[in-house]
mmCIF file of C-alpha atoms in Angstrom:
data_model
loop_
_atom_site.group_PDB
_atom_site.id
_atom_site.type_symbol
_atom_site.label_atom_id
_atom_site.label_comp_id
_atom_site.label_asym_id
_atom_site.label_seq_id
_atom_site.Cartn_x
_atom_site.Cartn_y
_atom_site.Cartn_z
ATOM 1 C CA MET A 18 -61.229 34.540 -14.412
ATOM 2 C CA LYS A 19 -59.966 34.474 -10.828
ATOM 3 C CA SER A 20 -58.739 37.777 -9.402
ATOM 4 C CA PHE A 21 -55.729 38.086 -7.115
ATOM 5 C CA SER A 22 -54.349 40.741 -4.816
ATOM 6 C CA ILE A 23 -50.960 41.687 -6.273
ATOM 7 C CA ILE A 24 -48.199 43.718 -4.605
ATOM 8 C CA ALA A 25 -45.461 45.511 -6.533
ATOM 9 C CA THR A 26 -42.722 46.391 -4.052
ATOM 10 C CA ALA A 27 -40.714 49.574 -4.515
ATOM 11 C CA ALA A 28 -37.719 51.345 -3.019
ATOM 12 C CA MET A 29 -38.544 54.263 -0.757
ATOM 13 C CA GLY A 30 -39.452 57.303 -2.823
ATOM 14 C CA LEU A 31 -40.360 55.350 -5.962
ATOM 15 C CA GLU A 32 -43.857 54.212 -4.956
ATOM 16 C CA SER A 33 -45.599 56.895 -7.046
ATOM 17 C CA VAL A 34 -43.496 55.989 -10.087
ATOM 18 C CA VAL A 35 -44.482 52.320 -9.776
ATOM 19 C CA ALA A 36 -48.125 53.290 -9.191
ATOM 20 C CA GLU A 37 -48.152 55.275 -12.432
ATOM 21 C CA GLU A 38 -46.706 52.271 -14.253
ATOM 22 C CA VAL A 39 -49.420 50.017 -12.798
ATOM 23 C CA ARG A 40 -52.108 52.458 -13.931
ATOM 24 C CA ARG A 41 -50.623 52.517 -17.430
ATOM 25 C CA LEU A 42 -51.077 48.745 -17.498
ATOM 26 C CA GLY A 43 -54.774 49.358 -16.851
ATOM 27 C CA TYR A 44 -55.093 48.538 -13.139
ATOM 28 C CA GLU A 45 -56.344 50.747 -10.300
ATOM 29 C CA CYS A 46 -54.016 50.659 -7.317
ATOM 30 C CA GLN A 47 -53.404 51.717 -3.721
ATOM 31 C CA VAL A 48 -50.065 53.220 -2.696
ATOM 32 C CA GLU A 49 -48.398 52.563 0.667
ATOM 33 C CA ASN A 50 -44.852 52.835 1.961
ATOM 34 C CA GLY A 51 -42.706 50.487 -0.069
ATOM 35 C CA LYS A 52 -45.496 48.916 -2.066
ATOM 36 C CA VAL A 53 -48.288 49.349 -4.592
ATOM 37 C CA THR A 54 -51.271 46.989 -4.347
ATOM 38 C CA PHE A 55 -53.730 46.187 -7.128
ATOM 39 C CA GLU A 56 -56.212 43.510 -8.207
ATOM 40 C CA GLY A 57 -55.705 41.435 -11.329
ATOM 41 C CA ASP A 58 -55.893 38.014 -12.914
ATOM 42 C CA ALA A 59 -53.057 35.628 -13.761
ATOM 43 C CA LEU A 60 -52.287 37.657 -16.890
ATOM 44 C CA ALA A 61 -51.796 40.748 -14.685
ATOM 45 C CA ILE A 62 -49.050 38.902 -12.789
ATOM 46 C CA CYS A 63 -47.269 38.196 -16.079
ATOM 47 C CA ARG A 64 -47.698 41.753 -17.337
ATOM 48 C CA ALA A 65 -46.477 43.314 -14.098
ATOM 49 C CA ASN A 66 -43.300 41.236 -14.094
ATOM 50 C CA LEU A 67 -42.565 42.017 -17.727
ATOM 51 C CA TRP A 68 -43.418 45.738 -17.760
ATOM 52 C CA LEU A 69 -42.738 47.335 -14.360
ATOM 53 C CA ARG A 70 -39.466 49.231 -14.743
ATOM 54 C CA ALA A 71 -39.120 50.749 -11.268
ATOM 55 C CA ALA A 72 -40.564 47.950 -9.067
ATOM 56 C CA ASP A 73 -38.341 45.563 -7.111
ATOM 57 C CA ARG A 74 -40.613 42.494 -7.122
ATOM 58 C CA VAL A 75 -44.155 41.370 -7.862
ATOM 59 C CA LYS A 76 -45.785 39.382 -5.061
ATOM 60 C CA LEU A 77 -49.083 37.554 -4.709
ATOM 61 C CA LYS A 78 -50.844 38.393 -1.448
ATOM 62 C CA VAL A 79 -52.356 35.244 0.082
ATOM 63 C CA GLY A 80 -53.692 36.857 3.245
ATOM 64 C CA GLU A 81 -53.389 39.582 5.873
ATOM 65 C CA PHE A 82 -54.438 39.529 9.518
ATOM 66 C CA ARG A 83 -53.568 40.710 13.028
ATOM 67 C CA ALA A 84 -51.400 38.350 15.087
ATOM 68 C CA THR A 85 -49.850 39.013 18.495
ATOM 69 C CA THR A 86 -49.362 35.378 19.564
ATOM 70 C CA PHE A 87 -47.832 32.365 17.841
ATOM 71 C CA GLU A 88 -51.174 30.558 18.137
ATOM 72 C CA GLU A 89 -52.937 33.363 16.218
ATOM 73 C CA LEU A 90 -50.224 33.312 13.570
ATOM 74 C CA PHE A 91 -50.516 29.531 13.178
ATOM 75 C CA GLU A 92 -54.311 29.291 13.066
ATOM 76 C CA GLN A 93 -54.868 32.216 10.716
ATOM 77 C CA THR A 94 -52.092 31.103 8.376
ATOM 78 C CA LYS A 95 -53.567 27.591 8.310
ATOM 79 C CA ALA A 96 -56.995 29.033 7.437
ATOM 80 C CA LEU A 97 -55.703 30.504 4.159
ATOM 81 C CA PRO A 98 -56.289 28.621 0.856
ATOM 82 C CA TRP A 99 -52.679 27.501 0.287
ATOM 83 C CA ALA A 100 -53.619 24.582 -1.938
ATOM 84 C CA ASP A 101 -55.074 27.050 -4.461
ATOM 85 C CA TYR A 102 -51.491 28.151 -5.109
ATOM 86 C CA LEU A 103 -49.143 25.359 -4.017
ATOM 87 C CA PRO A 104 -49.228 21.981 -5.821
ATOM 88 C CA LYS A 105 -48.362 18.910 -3.775
ATOM 89 C CA ASP A 106 -44.767 18.876 -5.034
ATOM 90 C CA ALA A 107 -44.201 22.626 -4.482
ATOM 91 C CA GLU A 108 -40.931 23.833 -3.007
ATOM 92 C CA PHE A 109 -41.997 26.512 -0.518
ATOM 93 C CA PRO A 110 -39.277 27.995 1.682
ATOM 94 C CA VAL A 111 -40.509 30.645 4.109
ATOM 95 C CA ILE A 112 -38.669 33.903 4.729
ATOM 96 C CA GLY A 113 -39.739 36.638 7.113
ATOM 97 C CA LYS A 114 -39.307 40.046 8.676
ATOM 98 C CA SER A 115 -40.775 41.769 11.715
ATOM 99 C CA VAL A 116 -40.991 45.486 12.499
ATOM 100 C CA LYS A 117 -42.582 46.959 15.649
ATOM 101 C CA SER A 118 -44.482 43.729 16.364
ATOM 102 C CA ALA A 119 -45.047 41.530 19.431
ATOM 103 C CA LEU A 120 -43.834 38.561 17.401
ATOM 104 C CA PHE A 121 -40.281 39.758 16.927
ATOM 105 C CA SER A 122 -38.487 36.426 16.478
ATOM 106 C CA VAL A 123 -38.334 36.069 12.698
ATOM 107 C CA SER A 124 -37.017 32.489 12.782
ATOM 108 C CA ASP A 125 -39.896 31.359 15.021
ATOM 109 C CA CYS A 126 -42.447 33.102 12.792
ATOM 110 C CA GLN A 127 -40.992 31.414 9.707
ATOM 111 C CA ALA A 128 -41.150 27.981 11.358
ATOM 112 C CA ILE A 129 -44.746 28.468 12.510
ATOM 113 C CA VAL A 130 -45.912 29.669 9.079
ATOM 114 C CA LYS A 131 -44.188 26.714 7.418
ATOM 115 C CA LYS A 132 -45.856 24.270 9.811
ATOM 116 C CA ALA A 133 -49.276 25.888 9.304
ATOM 117 C CA ILE A 134 -48.990 25.665 5.508
ATOM 118 C CA VAL A 135 -47.980 21.993 5.742
ATOM 119 C CA GLU A 136 -50.990 21.238 7.947
ATOM 120 C CA ARG A 137 -53.317 22.974 5.478
ATOM 121 C CA LEU A 138 -51.830 21.077 2.518
ATOM 122 C CA LYS A 139 -52.143 17.770 4.398
ATOM 123 C CA GLU A 140 -55.895 18.321 4.613
ATOM 124 C CA ARG A 141 -56.219 19.024 0.871
ATOM 125 C CA TYR A 142 -53.816 16.445 -0.576
ATOM 126 C CA ARG A 143 -54.239 13.680 2.038
ATOM 127 C CA LEU A 144 -50.480 13.343 2.350
ATOM 128 C CA SER A 145 -48.289 13.189 5.452
ATOM 129 C CA TRP A 146 -45.055 14.285 3.722
ATOM 130 C CA PHE A 147 -44.279 16.716 0.910
ATOM 131 C CA PRO A 148 -41.164 16.137 -1.241
ATOM 132 C CA GLU A 149 -40.763 19.809 -2.366
ATOM 133 C CA THR A 150 -39.240 18.718 -5.674
ATOM 134 C CA GLY A 151 -41.447 20.881 -7.912
ATOM 135 C CA PRO A 152 -41.672 24.576 -8.836
ATOM 136 C CA LEU A 153 -40.452 27.213 -6.371
ATOM 137 C CA TYR A 154 -42.973 29.296 -4.384
ATOM 138 C CA ARG A 155 -41.077 31.536 -1.977
ATOM 139 C CA VAL A 156 -43.420 32.474 0.862
ATOM 140 C CA GLU A 157 -42.828 35.583 2.985
ATOM 141 C CA VAL A 158 -44.366 36.446 6.341
ATOM 142 C CA ALA A 159 -43.992 40.187 6.957
ATOM 143 C CA LEU A 160 -45.079 41.540 10.334
ATOM 144 C CA HIS A 161 -45.540 45.281 10.776
ATOM 145 C CA LYS A 162 -47.208 46.684 13.889
ATOM 146 C CA ASP A 163 -48.712 43.227 14.576
ATOM 147 C CA ILE A 164 -50.270 42.925 11.101
ATOM 148 C CA ALA A 165 -49.047 39.801 9.314
ATOM 149 C CA THR A 166 -48.987 39.868 5.501
ATOM 150 C CA LEU A 167 -48.378 36.540 3.761
ATOM 151 C CA THR A 168 -47.177 36.658 0.157
ATOM 152 C CA ILE A 169 -45.662 34.451 -2.537
ATOM 153 C CA ASP A 170 -42.920 35.944 -4.718
ATOM 154 C CA THR A 171 -43.803 35.690 -8.437
ATOM 155 C CA SER A 172 -40.590 37.228 -9.798
ATOM 156 C CA GLY A 173 -37.733 35.020 -8.598
ATOM 157 C CA VAL A 174 -34.599 37.056 -9.164
ATOM 158 C CA GLY A 175 -35.301 40.741 -8.433
ATOM 159 C CA LEU A 176 -36.755 42.799 -11.278
ATOM 160 C CA HIS A 177 -33.613 44.942 -11.458
ATOM 161 C CA LYS A 178 -31.893 41.921 -13.020
ATOM 162 C CA ARG A 179 -32.825 42.673 -16.629
ATOM 163 C CA GLY A 180 -30.351 40.198 -18.079
ATOM 164 C CA TYR A 181 -28.248 42.676 -20.054
ATOM 165 C CA ARG A 182 -25.634 43.780 -17.502
ATOM 166 C CA ALA A 183 -22.857 41.304 -18.224
ATOM 167 C CA ARG A 184 -20.288 43.678 -16.720
ATOM 168 C CA GLN A 185 -20.558 46.422 -14.112
ATOM 169 C CA GLY A 186 -18.466 48.943 -12.276
ATOM 170 C CA GLU A 187 -17.593 49.281 -8.615
ATOM 171 C CA ALA A 188 -20.834 50.925 -7.436
ATOM 172 C CA PRO A 189 -23.437 50.240 -10.127
ATOM 173 C CA LEU A 190 -26.789 51.997 -10.150
ATOM 174 C CA ARG A 191 -29.670 49.540 -9.977
ATOM 175 C CA GLU A 192 -31.583 49.232 -13.228
ATOM 176 C CA THR A 193 -34.881 49.931 -11.435
ATOM 177 C CA LEU A 194 -33.595 53.230 -10.029
ATOM 178 C CA ALA A 195 -32.006 54.159 -13.366
ATOM 179 C CA ALA A 196 -35.346 53.614 -15.111
ATOM 180 C CA ALA A 197 -37.133 55.690 -12.465
ATOM 181 C CA LEU A 198 -34.683 58.563 -12.980
ATOM 182 C CA VAL A 199 -35.630 58.616 -16.668
ATOM 183 C CA LEU A 200 -39.363 58.263 -15.974
ATOM 184 C CA LEU A 201 -39.207 61.252 -13.606
ATOM 185 C CA THR A 202 -37.943 63.553 -16.370
ATOM 186 C CA ASN A 203 -39.657 65.464 -19.178
ATOM 187 C CA TRP A 204 -37.736 63.466 -21.811
ATOM 188 C CA THR A 205 -39.542 62.171 -24.883
ATOM 189 C CA PRO A 206 -37.957 59.895 -27.524
ATOM 190 C CA ASP A 207 -37.738 62.728 -30.071
ATOM 191 C CA ARG A 208 -35.297 64.709 -27.870
ATOM 192 C CA PRO A 209 -31.548 64.204 -27.343
ATOM 193 C CA PHE A 210 -30.605 62.334 -24.158
ATOM 194 C CA VAL A 211 -27.147 62.406 -22.513
ATOM 195 C CA ASP A 212 -25.624 60.804 -19.427
ATOM 196 C CA PRO A 213 -22.215 62.496 -18.982
ATOM 197 C CA PHE A 214 -21.190 60.149 -16.126
ATOM 198 C CA CYS A 215 -22.471 56.972 -17.758
ATOM 199 C CA GLY A 216 -20.375 54.332 -15.966
ATOM 200 C CA SER A 217 -21.493 50.914 -17.200
ATOM 201 C CA GLY A 218 -24.281 52.523 -19.231
ATOM 202 C CA THR A 219 -27.332 51.674 -17.129
ATOM 203 C CA ILE A 220 -29.175 55.010 -17.379
ATOM 204 C CA ALA A 221 -28.625 55.279 -21.142
ATOM 205 C CA ILE A 222 -29.733 51.666 -21.690
ATOM 206 C CA GLU A 223 -32.875 52.138 -19.598
ATOM 207 C CA ALA A 224 -33.652 55.309 -21.577
ATOM 208 C CA ALA A 225 -33.343 53.370 -24.840
ATOM 209 C CA LEU A 226 -35.707 50.667 -23.536
ATOM 210 C CA ILE A 227 -38.203 53.368 -22.545
ATOM 211 C CA GLY A 228 -37.741 55.232 -25.832
ATOM 212 C CA GLN A 229 -38.606 52.168 -27.914
ATOM 213 C CA ASN A 230 -41.219 50.931 -25.402
ATOM 214 C CA ILE A 231 -39.338 47.673 -24.901
ATOM 215 C CA ALA A 232 -40.468 45.848 -21.743
ATOM 216 C CA PRO A 233 -37.624 45.619 -19.208
ATOM 217 C CA GLY A 234 -38.356 41.929 -18.627
ATOM 218 C CA PHE A 235 -38.248 40.929 -22.293
ATOM 219 C CA ASN A 236 -34.870 39.200 -21.958
ATOM 220 C CA ARG A 237 -35.273 37.179 -18.729
ATOM 221 C CA ASP A 238 -37.254 34.444 -17.002
ATOM 222 C CA PHE A 239 -39.545 34.586 -13.965
ATOM 223 C CA VAL A 240 -40.136 31.947 -11.308
ATOM 224 C CA SER A 241 -43.926 31.992 -11.833
ATOM 225 C CA GLU A 242 -43.502 30.825 -15.429
ATOM 226 C CA GLN A 243 -43.249 27.340 -13.880
ATOM 227 C CA TRP A 244 -46.518 27.597 -11.943
ATOM 228 C CA PRO A 245 -49.225 25.327 -13.399
ATOM 229 C CA TRP A 246 -52.165 27.509 -12.351
ATOM 230 C CA ILE A 247 -50.835 30.499 -14.307
ATOM 231 C CA GLY A 248 -50.034 28.347 -17.307
ATOM 232 C CA GLU A 249 -48.089 28.809 -20.511
ATOM 233 C CA ARG A 250 -50.984 30.487 -22.320
ATOM 234 C CA ALA A 251 -51.003 33.571 -20.037
ATOM 235 C CA TRP A 252 -47.232 33.985 -20.333
ATOM 236 C CA GLU A 253 -47.345 33.523 -24.102
ATOM 237 C CA LYS A 254 -50.053 36.188 -24.382
ATOM 238 C CA ALA A 255 -48.134 38.606 -22.169
ATOM 239 C CA ARG A 256 -44.898 38.108 -24.114
ATOM 240 C CA GLN A 257 -46.722 38.559 -27.419
ATOM 241 C CA GLU A 258 -48.055 41.877 -26.108
ATOM 242 C CA VAL A 259 -44.470 42.873 -25.319
ATOM 243 C CA GLU A 260 -43.446 42.134 -28.889
ATOM 244 C CA ASP A 261 -46.478 43.875 -30.408
ATOM 245 C CA MET A 262 -46.055 47.056 -28.357
ATOM 246 C CA ALA A 263 -42.327 47.553 -28.924
ATOM 247 C CA ARG A 264 -41.414 50.388 -31.283
ATOM 248 C CA TYR A 265 -38.207 49.044 -32.777
ATOM 249 C CA ASP A 266 -38.246 51.629 -35.577
ATOM 250 C CA GLU A 267 -38.274 54.600 -33.160
ATOM 251 C CA LEU A 268 -35.162 56.678 -33.867
ATOM 252 C CA LEU A 269 -33.315 57.736 -30.721
ATOM 253 C CA ASP A 270 -30.483 60.172 -29.976
ATOM 254 C CA ILE A 271 -28.911 58.793 -26.788
ATOM 255 C CA CYS A 272 -25.319 59.324 -25.699
ATOM 256 C CA GLY A 273 -23.278 58.100 -22.737
ATOM 257 C CA ILE A 274 -19.976 59.734 -21.769
ATOM 258 C CA ASP A 275 -17.408 58.632 -19.205
ATOM 259 C CA LEU A 276 -13.870 59.648 -18.300
ATOM 260 C CA ASP A 277 -12.740 56.003 -17.970
ATOM 261 C CA PRO A 278 -12.239 54.199 -21.339
ATOM 262 C CA GLN A 279 -12.753 50.820 -19.619
ATOM 263 C CA MET A 280 -16.182 51.923 -18.375
ATOM 264 C CA VAL A 281 -17.085 53.067 -21.875
ATOM 265 C CA GLU A 282 -16.171 49.638 -23.262
ATOM 266 C CA MET A 283 -18.195 48.032 -20.472
ATOM 267 C CA ALA A 284 -21.197 50.211 -21.341
ATOM 268 C CA ARG A 285 -20.919 49.246 -25.007
ATOM 269 C CA ALA A 286 -20.817 45.547 -24.079
ATOM 270 C CA ASN A 287 -23.925 45.909 -21.900
ATOM 271 C CA ALA A 288 -25.805 47.799 -24.616
ATOM 272 C CA ALA A 289 -24.894 45.067 -27.099
ATOM 273 C CA GLU A 290 -26.156 42.419 -24.656
ATOM 274 C CA ALA A 291 -29.462 44.317 -24.501
ATOM 275 C CA GLY A 292 -29.644 44.450 -28.303
ATOM 276 C CA LEU A 293 -29.310 48.244 -28.255
ATOM 277 C CA ALA A 294 -25.752 48.724 -29.539
ATOM 278 C CA ASP A 295 -26.904 50.663 -32.623
ATOM 279 C CA LEU A 296 -29.149 52.995 -30.612
ATOM 280 C CA ILE A 297 -26.698 54.401 -28.057
ATOM 281 C CA SER A 298 -23.449 56.264 -28.680
ATOM 282 C CA PHE A 299 -20.842 55.808 -25.938
ATOM 283 C CA GLN A 300 -17.698 57.907 -25.884
ATOM 284 C CA THR A 301 -14.772 58.777 -23.640
ATOM 285 C CA GLY A 302 -14.750 62.343 -22.365
ATOM 286 C CA ARG A 303 -15.085 64.730 -19.442
ATOM 287 C CA ALA A 304 -18.565 65.801 -18.350
ATOM 288 C CA GLU A 305 -17.469 69.405 -17.876
ATOM 289 C CA GLN A 306 -16.290 69.533 -21.484
ATOM 290 C CA PHE A 307 -19.637 68.447 -22.949
ATOM 291 C CA ARG A 308 -20.735 70.794 -25.733
ATOM 292 C CA THR A 309 -23.498 70.468 -28.313
ATOM 293 C CA ASP A 310 -25.429 72.481 -30.898
ATOM 294 C CA LYS A 311 -28.553 70.381 -30.295
ATOM 295 C CA SER A 312 -31.552 71.918 -28.575
ATOM 296 C CA TYR A 313 -34.113 70.840 -25.985
ATOM 297 C CA GLY A 314 -32.129 67.822 -24.839
ATOM 298 C CA VAL A 315 -32.164 66.132 -21.448
ATOM 299 C CA ILE A 316 -29.220 65.269 -19.206
ATOM 300 C CA VAL A 317 -29.723 62.556 -16.579
ATOM 301 C CA SER A 318 -26.780 61.470 -14.473
ATOM 302 C CA ASN A 319 -25.491 59.939 -11.259
ATOM 303 C CA PRO A 320 -22.093 61.649 -10.732
ATOM 304 C CA PRO A 321 -19.623 60.870 -7.906
ATOM 305 C CA TYR A 322 -20.870 61.815 -4.431
ATOM 306 C CA GLY A 323 -17.503 62.508 -2.791
ATOM 307 C CA GLU A 324 -18.188 60.229 0.176
ATOM 308 C CA ARG A 325 -14.653 58.912 0.592
ATOM 309 C CA LEU A 326 -12.109 60.792 2.663
ATOM 310 C CA GLY A 327 -10.222 63.275 0.534
ATOM 311 C CA GLU A 328 -12.660 63.167 -2.402
ATOM 312 C CA GLN A 329 -15.109 65.856 -1.302
ATOM 313 C CA ARG A 330 -13.167 68.910 -2.510
ATOM 314 C CA GLU A 331 -12.487 67.238 -5.848
ATOM 315 C CA VAL A 332 -16.173 66.419 -6.296
ATOM 316 C CA GLU A 333 -17.256 69.923 -5.307
ATOM 317 C CA ALA A 334 -14.901 71.353 -7.944
ATOM 318 C CA LEU A 335 -16.461 68.948 -10.451
ATOM 319 C CA TYR A 336 -19.968 70.164 -9.557
ATOM 320 C CA ARG A 337 -18.895 73.767 -10.098
ATOM 321 C CA ALA A 338 -17.393 72.837 -13.472
ATOM 322 C CA ILE A 339 -20.485 71.019 -14.748
ATOM 323 C CA GLY A 340 -22.658 73.860 -13.429
ATOM 324 C CA ARG A 341 -20.778 76.273 -15.668
ATOM 325 C CA ALA A 342 -20.790 73.872 -18.638
ATOM 326 C CA PHE A 343 -24.484 72.985 -18.442
ATOM 327 C CA ALA A 344 -25.527 76.620 -17.938
ATOM 328 C CA ALA A 345 -24.607 77.163 -21.593
ATOM 329 C CA LEU A 346 -27.246 74.595 -22.598
ATOM 330 C CA ASP A 347 -30.075 77.083 -22.148
ATOM 331 C CA THR A 348 -32.785 74.932 -23.775
ATOM 332 C CA TRP A 349 -31.794 71.708 -22.008
ATOM 333 C CA SER A 350 -33.210 70.107 -18.858
ATOM 334 C CA VAL A 351 -30.739 68.660 -16.341
ATOM 335 C CA TYR A 352 -31.397 65.972 -13.715
ATOM 336 C CA ILE A 353 -28.659 65.033 -11.228
ATOM 337 C CA LEU A 354 -28.768 62.373 -8.489
ATOM 338 C CA THR A 355 -26.306 62.867 -5.624
ATOM 339 C CA ALA A 356 -25.953 62.365 -1.887
ATOM 340 C CA HIS A 357 -23.971 65.605 -1.516
ATOM 341 C CA ARG A 358 -26.122 67.980 0.531
ATOM 342 C CA GLY A 359 -24.413 71.091 -0.815
ATOM 343 C CA PHE A 360 -24.843 70.226 -4.488
ATOM 344 C CA GLU A 361 -26.958 73.257 -5.453
ATOM 345 C CA ALA A 362 -24.498 75.730 -3.938
ATOM 346 C CA HIS A 363 -21.589 74.244 -5.873
ATOM 347 C CA TYR A 364 -23.590 73.738 -9.081
ATOM 348 C CA GLY A 365 -24.414 77.424 -9.008
ATOM 349 C CA ARG A 366 -28.191 77.614 -8.839
ATOM 350 C CA PRO A 367 -31.150 76.115 -6.975
ATOM 351 C CA ALA A 368 -33.028 73.232 -8.567
ATOM 352 C CA THR A 369 -36.512 73.667 -9.985
ATOM 353 C CA LYS A 370 -37.501 70.657 -7.897
ATOM 354 C CA ARG A 371 -35.841 68.201 -5.517
ATOM 355 C CA ARG A 372 -36.909 64.661 -4.733
ATOM 356 C CA LYS A 373 -35.523 62.385 -2.005
ATOM 357 C CA LEU A 374 -34.563 58.941 -3.280
ATOM 358 C CA PHE A 375 -32.465 56.070 -1.979
ATOM 359 C CA ASN A 376 -29.581 54.625 -3.965
ATOM 360 C CA GLY A 377 -29.388 51.352 -2.062
ATOM 361 C CA PHE A 378 -29.041 52.482 1.550
ATOM 362 C CA ILE A 379 -27.651 55.892 0.616
ATOM 363 C CA GLU A 380 -30.042 58.827 1.002
ATOM 364 C CA THR A 381 -29.792 61.009 -2.090
ATOM 365 C CA HIS A 382 -31.639 63.890 -3.727
ATOM 366 C CA TYR A 383 -32.678 64.107 -7.351
ATOM 367 C CA TYR A 384 -32.014 67.712 -8.429
ATOM 368 C CA GLN A 385 -34.213 68.700 -11.358
ATOM 369 C CA TYR A 386 -33.499 71.736 -13.537
ATOM 370 C CA TRP A 387 -36.306 72.158 -16.021
ATOM 371 C CA GLY A 388 -35.578 73.766 -19.357
ATOM 372 C CA PRO A 389 -38.183 75.398 -21.638
ATOM 373 C CA ARG A 390 -40.737 73.260 -23.412
ATOM 374 C CA PRO A 391 -39.761 72.343 -26.977
ATOM 375 C CA PRO A 392 -41.832 74.077 -29.672
ATOM 376 C CA ARG A 393 -44.729 72.007 -30.930
ATOM 377 C CA ARG A 394 -44.154 70.258 -34.207
ATOM 378 C CA GLY A 395 -46.123 71.623 -37.143
#
């Protein structure tokens, strides 16, 4: 079976998380800034789209070369085997970006790549005009330090669009980042899990999907499902694997708490849309008032950052309050994402580990407070 070079793109700071996911799927990979590259067949493209929780998109790499002139870009793009991927009725818009490259005009690069692909397809299909009425193949030309990478997007809508978030709050956390926050913890499905600032429920929902090993893409479509050379059989096999590997009978103890009753109702609606309404308990309450007799649980949350004028003192008081409240949970592990640089001082103790992550364009840190290991069963 033909092998392809596949790129899973990732937000800055999440590359290692995506790489670990790729390895769990059974593929060796190389990690670079913003992307994880691996080799695989058509089935690997299907699996990656369905299973990667923290990746932004899955792209097929058609070629990579050095180009400092428009002539080099045209000729080397034309030399690539475009007809192996694009049928004669393919719709193939070209998007682009350029960073630290001699060819800095993105619009010119897009036009040249489009023209080169058309010329290559003319040779294969013996046509002078292409209607572009068929399946979508979004081509990207990405130039970085004069190296041009040409890819085709296999995902369509970004992978963070799981299909369950019917409603969301003012500043929602992306599903991909929420999943990564859970994957970066020591949580296992047999331990309690709480998000005391749950908002529209994204972190709790992603935890439930992870806990029952439900693929994040189980409830959505992908643009490459329409590509003839991948075919229905590969997608059917990949989706059957998703069904076979899910652990729907796994009992979970997951709770989301929010001060705003409307957000709690929103979270419940989203969990229901995901088919997880019976697995997650959402309730109205204050994070600093959270109490429990349960042991060895895990708290993961994305509290307010205090970025708006006048909010900082209020947020700092909140951090001090949750620091006191969570200190009483001496067997629990706590993981907090915030952009506030002074979080540890207000929380009351230094984190076991910090990790820089980006929530959209906001630089944040993931403060990790590790609790003791749970006793082994038996």
